[in-house]
XYZ file of C-alpha atoms in Angstrom:
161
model
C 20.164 -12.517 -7.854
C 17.168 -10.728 -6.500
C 14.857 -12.146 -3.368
C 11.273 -11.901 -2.948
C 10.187 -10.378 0.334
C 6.533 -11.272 1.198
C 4.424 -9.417 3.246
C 1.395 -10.248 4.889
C -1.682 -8.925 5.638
C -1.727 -6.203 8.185
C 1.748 -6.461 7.546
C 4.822 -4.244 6.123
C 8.546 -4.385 4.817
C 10.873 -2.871 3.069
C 13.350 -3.564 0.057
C 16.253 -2.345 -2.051
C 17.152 -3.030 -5.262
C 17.563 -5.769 -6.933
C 14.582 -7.103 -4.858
C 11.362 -7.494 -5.094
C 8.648 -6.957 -2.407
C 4.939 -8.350 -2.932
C 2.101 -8.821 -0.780
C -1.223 -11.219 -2.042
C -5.077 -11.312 -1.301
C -5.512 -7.255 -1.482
C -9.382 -6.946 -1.824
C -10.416 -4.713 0.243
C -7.337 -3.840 2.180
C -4.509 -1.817 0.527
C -1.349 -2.077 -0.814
C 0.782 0.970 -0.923
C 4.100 1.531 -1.549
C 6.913 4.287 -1.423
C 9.810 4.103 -3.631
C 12.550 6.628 -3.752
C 14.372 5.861 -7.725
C 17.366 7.182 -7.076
C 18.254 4.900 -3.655
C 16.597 1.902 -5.358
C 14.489 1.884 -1.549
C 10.867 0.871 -1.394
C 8.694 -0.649 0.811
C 5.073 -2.002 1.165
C 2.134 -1.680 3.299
C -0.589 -4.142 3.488
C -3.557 -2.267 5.327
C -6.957 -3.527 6.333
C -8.720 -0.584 7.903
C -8.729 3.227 7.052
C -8.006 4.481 11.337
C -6.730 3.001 14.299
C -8.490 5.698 16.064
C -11.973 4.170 15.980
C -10.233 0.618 17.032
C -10.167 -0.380 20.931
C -7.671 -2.906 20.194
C -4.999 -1.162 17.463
C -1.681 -2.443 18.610
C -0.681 -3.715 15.258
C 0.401 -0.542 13.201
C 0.327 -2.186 9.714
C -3.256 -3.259 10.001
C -4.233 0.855 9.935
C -4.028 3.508 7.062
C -2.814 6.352 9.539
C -0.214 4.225 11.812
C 0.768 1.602 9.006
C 1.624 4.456 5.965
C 3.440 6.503 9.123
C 5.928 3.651 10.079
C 6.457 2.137 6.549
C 7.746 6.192 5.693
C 9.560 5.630 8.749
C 11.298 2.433 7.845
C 12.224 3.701 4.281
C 13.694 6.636 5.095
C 15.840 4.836 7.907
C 17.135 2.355 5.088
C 18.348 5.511 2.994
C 15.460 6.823 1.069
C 15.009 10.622 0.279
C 12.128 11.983 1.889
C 11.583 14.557 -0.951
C 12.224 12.055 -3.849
C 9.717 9.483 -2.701
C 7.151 8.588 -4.817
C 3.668 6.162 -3.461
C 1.734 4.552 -5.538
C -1.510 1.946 -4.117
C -3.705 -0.820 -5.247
C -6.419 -2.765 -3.826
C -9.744 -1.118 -2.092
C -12.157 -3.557 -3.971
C -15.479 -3.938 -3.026
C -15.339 -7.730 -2.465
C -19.000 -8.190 -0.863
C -22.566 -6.941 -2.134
C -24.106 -5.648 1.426
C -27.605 -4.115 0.691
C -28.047 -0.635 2.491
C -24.977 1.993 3.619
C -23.123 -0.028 5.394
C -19.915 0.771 6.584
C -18.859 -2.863 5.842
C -19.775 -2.540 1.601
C -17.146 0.282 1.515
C -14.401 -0.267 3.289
C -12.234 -0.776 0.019
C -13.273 3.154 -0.939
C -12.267 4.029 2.819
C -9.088 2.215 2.868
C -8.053 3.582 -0.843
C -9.354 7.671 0.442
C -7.857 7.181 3.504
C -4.294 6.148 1.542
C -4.919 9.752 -0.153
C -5.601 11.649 2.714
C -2.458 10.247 4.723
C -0.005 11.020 1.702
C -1.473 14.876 0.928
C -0.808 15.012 4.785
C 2.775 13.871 4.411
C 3.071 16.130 1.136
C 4.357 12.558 -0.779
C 2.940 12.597 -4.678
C 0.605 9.658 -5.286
C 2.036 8.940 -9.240
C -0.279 5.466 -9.460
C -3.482 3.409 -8.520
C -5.143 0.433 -9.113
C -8.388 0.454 -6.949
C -12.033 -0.264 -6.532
C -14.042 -2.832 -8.989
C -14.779 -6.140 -7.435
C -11.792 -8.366 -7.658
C -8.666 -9.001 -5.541
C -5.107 -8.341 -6.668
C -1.411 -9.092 -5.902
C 0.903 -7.169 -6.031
C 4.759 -6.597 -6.624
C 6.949 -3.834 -6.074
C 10.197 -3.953 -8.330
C 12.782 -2.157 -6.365
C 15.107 -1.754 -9.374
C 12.971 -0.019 -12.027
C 9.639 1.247 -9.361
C 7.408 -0.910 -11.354
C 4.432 -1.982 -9.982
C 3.052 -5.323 -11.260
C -0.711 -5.913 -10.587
C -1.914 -8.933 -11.299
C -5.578 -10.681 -10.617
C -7.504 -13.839 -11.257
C -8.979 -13.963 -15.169
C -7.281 -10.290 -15.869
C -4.631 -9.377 -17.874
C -1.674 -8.487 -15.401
C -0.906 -4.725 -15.432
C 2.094 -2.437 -14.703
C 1.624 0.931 -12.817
């Protein structure tokens, strides 16, 4: 019998097979995984904001690209995962709001999903999946026993990655 694990918004976990971890209301934020298919390990990031370096107060690591993808890799590999077998895949970085002019506020969902990319070239793990951008907000479900990522959003057909 597999369990659910939620996780919530600036908020991470991981999971083993036969479990499933999930996280809802990814507009702008994003939802990354890692998943290692030969352990059966995953786990899930739910991240609002691309860098916890340009934040006075940062002390939640989850809510960050940079300290939240770090401590997620952490937490996998702890549980068992191979390092050199994990795979990440991400969804989420919508732009949710129309804001007229450049504002750093209209794409945040762009920042969060390049920041994602930038993180995982750093750590040398393959990005094999993504869901991002458009204009709508997703859940999401990690299936620890096959790596499937379900995607699913309001008035869309829901989508496997």
């Amino acid at each position: 019998m597999s369990k659910v694990i939620k996780v919530g918004m600036a908020d991470l976990n991981i999971c083993k097979s036969p479990d499933i971890i999930t996280t809802i209301g990814l507009g702008s934020c994003i939802g990354l995984t890692f998943y290692d298919p030969v352990s059966k390990i995953g786990g899930l990031v739910h991240y609002m904001l691309p860098d916890s370096t340009q934040m006075r107060n940062n002390s939640n690591i989850a809510k960050f690209a940079d300290t939240g993808i770090e401590e997620l890799l952490r937490q996998v590999i702890k549980a068992g995962a191979n390092r050199n077998r994990l795979v990440s895949k991400i969804a989420g970085g919508a732009k949710m709001f129309e804001v007229s002019g450049m504002s750093n506020v209209s794409n945040i969902g762009e920042r969060n999903a390049f920041a994602a990319k930038q993180k995982l070239r750093e750590l040398r793990i393959r990005l094999i999946a993504e869901d991002t951008g458009l204009n709508y907000g997703r859940t999401v479900e990690l299936h620890c026993d096959t790596g499937e990522f379900y995607i699913k959003a309001i008035g869309k057909t829901p989508k496997i990655i």
